[in-house]
Amino acid sequence: QAQSTHGVPEILETHIQEQVRREGYENDLLNLRVEFAQAGASSLDLVVIADFKGEVAPLYNRLSRAIQRWCVDACTKNNWEIPFPQLTIHRESGTTG
């Protein structure tokens, strides 16, 4: 939590930059920023801002998926927990269904 506004965004940005380079999009990337967005109900949310050259506009969906994949990979690599919505159901004893 203490690193949510500075350390984590910097680590994530570096990871994404490395993946952009590795997958051959480095010359098409104009701007990359990772910022703290908000404190959610059970999460601290970040936003990835990535601007690419217009020539790669046809790859918009592919790049969007790649950025999400790179974010998940960075979370795994750094042991950051990704919170998922949870629903707990409590039943009275003796009930079925």
Tab-separated table of C-alpha atoms in Angstrom:
chain	number	residue	atom	x	y	z
A	1	GLN	CA	0.000	0.000	0.000
A	2	ALA	CA	2.820	2.407	0.812
A	3	GLN	CA	4.260	1.993	-2.702
A	4	SER	CA	0.939	2.272	-4.544
A	5	THR	CA	1.344	5.874	-5.620
A	6	HIS	CA	5.029	5.827	-6.583
A	7	GLY	CA	6.945	2.544	-6.492
A	8	VAL	CA	4.392	0.227	-8.069
A	9	PRO	CA	3.525	2.528	-11.002
A	10	GLU	CA	7.228	2.960	-11.773
A	11	ILE	CA	7.882	-0.789	-11.687
A	12	LEU	CA	4.845	-1.460	-13.883
A	13	GLU	CA	5.852	1.243	-16.372
A	14	THR	CA	9.346	-0.225	-16.648
A	15	HIS	CA	7.909	-3.707	-17.194
A	16	ILE	CA	5.539	-2.498	-19.915
A	17	GLN	CA	8.351	-0.538	-21.597
A	18	GLU	CA	10.456	-3.718	-21.682
A	19	GLN	CA	7.598	-5.706	-23.213
A	20	VAL	CA	6.938	-3.002	-25.821
A	21	ARG	CA	10.591	-3.258	-26.811
A	22	ARG	CA	10.577	-7.068	-26.748
A	23	GLU	CA	7.502	-7.317	-28.986
A	24	GLY	CA	8.794	-4.776	-31.501
A	25	TYR	CA	6.557	-1.763	-30.837
A	26	GLU	CA	9.255	0.519	-29.423
A	27	ASN	CA	9.449	2.757	-32.514
A	28	ASP	CA	5.648	3.130	-32.529
A	29	LEU	CA	5.273	4.130	-28.869
A	30	LEU	CA	5.050	7.898	-28.388
A	31	ASN	CA	4.204	8.114	-24.680
A	32	LEU	CA	3.834	5.687	-21.788
A	33	ARG	CA	2.706	6.582	-18.284
A	34	VAL	CA	1.389	4.559	-15.378
A	35	GLU	CA	-0.418	6.562	-12.718
A	36	PHE	CA	-2.347	5.956	-9.529
A	37	ALA	CA	-6.016	6.366	-10.519
A	38	GLN	CA	-8.092	5.831	-7.380
A	39	ALA	CA	-8.694	3.881	-4.215
A	40	GLY	CA	-11.426	1.347	-4.932
A	41	ALA	CA	-13.549	-0.518	-2.408
A	42	SER	CA	-10.988	-3.319	-2.136
A	43	SER	CA	-8.235	-2.210	-4.500
A	44	LEU	CA	-5.811	0.551	-5.356
A	45	ASP	CA	-6.348	1.199	-9.062
A	46	LEU	CA	-3.744	2.243	-11.597
A	47	VAL	CA	-4.202	3.557	-15.132
A	48	VAL	CA	-1.891	2.824	-18.065
A	49	ILE	CA	-1.698	5.609	-20.648
A	50	ALA	CA	-0.052	4.469	-23.879
A	51	ASP	CA	0.043	6.618	-27.008
A	52	PHE	CA	1.137	4.997	-30.254
A	53	LYS	CA	1.714	6.310	-33.759
A	54	GLY	CA	-1.308	6.392	-36.038
A	55	GLU	CA	0.218	3.752	-38.295
A	56	VAL	CA	-0.496	1.091	-35.670
A	57	ALA	CA	-4.142	2.135	-35.205
A	58	PRO	CA	-5.280	-1.097	-36.926
A	59	LEU	CA	-3.543	-2.945	-34.056
A	60	TYR	CA	-5.542	-1.119	-31.367
A	61	ASN	CA	-7.296	-4.238	-30.021
A	62	ARG	CA	-4.126	-6.315	-30.142
A	63	LEU	CA	-2.184	-3.632	-28.276
A	64	SER	CA	-4.964	-3.240	-25.689
A	65	ARG	CA	-4.893	-6.971	-24.983
A	66	ALA	CA	-1.094	-6.971	-24.864
A	67	ILE	CA	-1.024	-4.132	-22.332
A	68	GLN	CA	-3.481	-6.005	-20.115
A	69	ARG	CA	-1.407	-9.185	-20.427
A	70	TRP	CA	1.779	-7.281	-19.554
A	71	CYS	CA	0.069	-5.826	-16.478
A	72	VAL	CA	-1.005	-9.281	-15.276
A	73	ASP	CA	2.492	-10.628	-15.959
A	74	ALA	CA	4.010	-7.774	-13.924
A	75	CYS	CA	1.634	-8.529	-11.041
A	76	THR	CA	2.647	-12.188	-11.112
A	77	LYS	CA	6.352	-11.373	-11.362
A	78	ASN	CA	6.187	-8.956	-8.414
A	79	ASN	CA	3.775	-11.023	-6.276
A	80	TRP	CA	1.097	-8.314	-6.392
A	81	GLU	CA	-2.331	-9.664	-5.579
A	82	ILE	CA	-5.110	-8.921	-8.051
A	83	PRO	CA	-8.369	-8.567	-6.108
A	84	PHE	CA	-11.402	-10.233	-7.624
A	85	PRO	CA	-14.973	-9.471	-6.580
A	86	GLN	CA	-16.186	-12.078	-4.130
A	87	LEU	CA	-19.619	-13.119	-3.035
A	88	THR	CA	-20.140	-15.033	0.186
A	89	ILE	CA	-23.406	-16.864	0.722
A	90	HIS	CA	-24.501	-17.741	4.241
A	91	ARG	CA	-27.213	-20.344	4.686
A	92	GLU	CA	-29.248	-20.988	7.750
A	93	SER	CA	-28.571	-24.455	9.071
A	94	GLY	CA	-31.081	-27.018	7.926
A	95	THR	CA	-31.927	-25.264	4.661
A	96	THR	CA	-31.276	-26.709	1.249
A	97	GLY	CA	-31.031	-25.248	-2.156
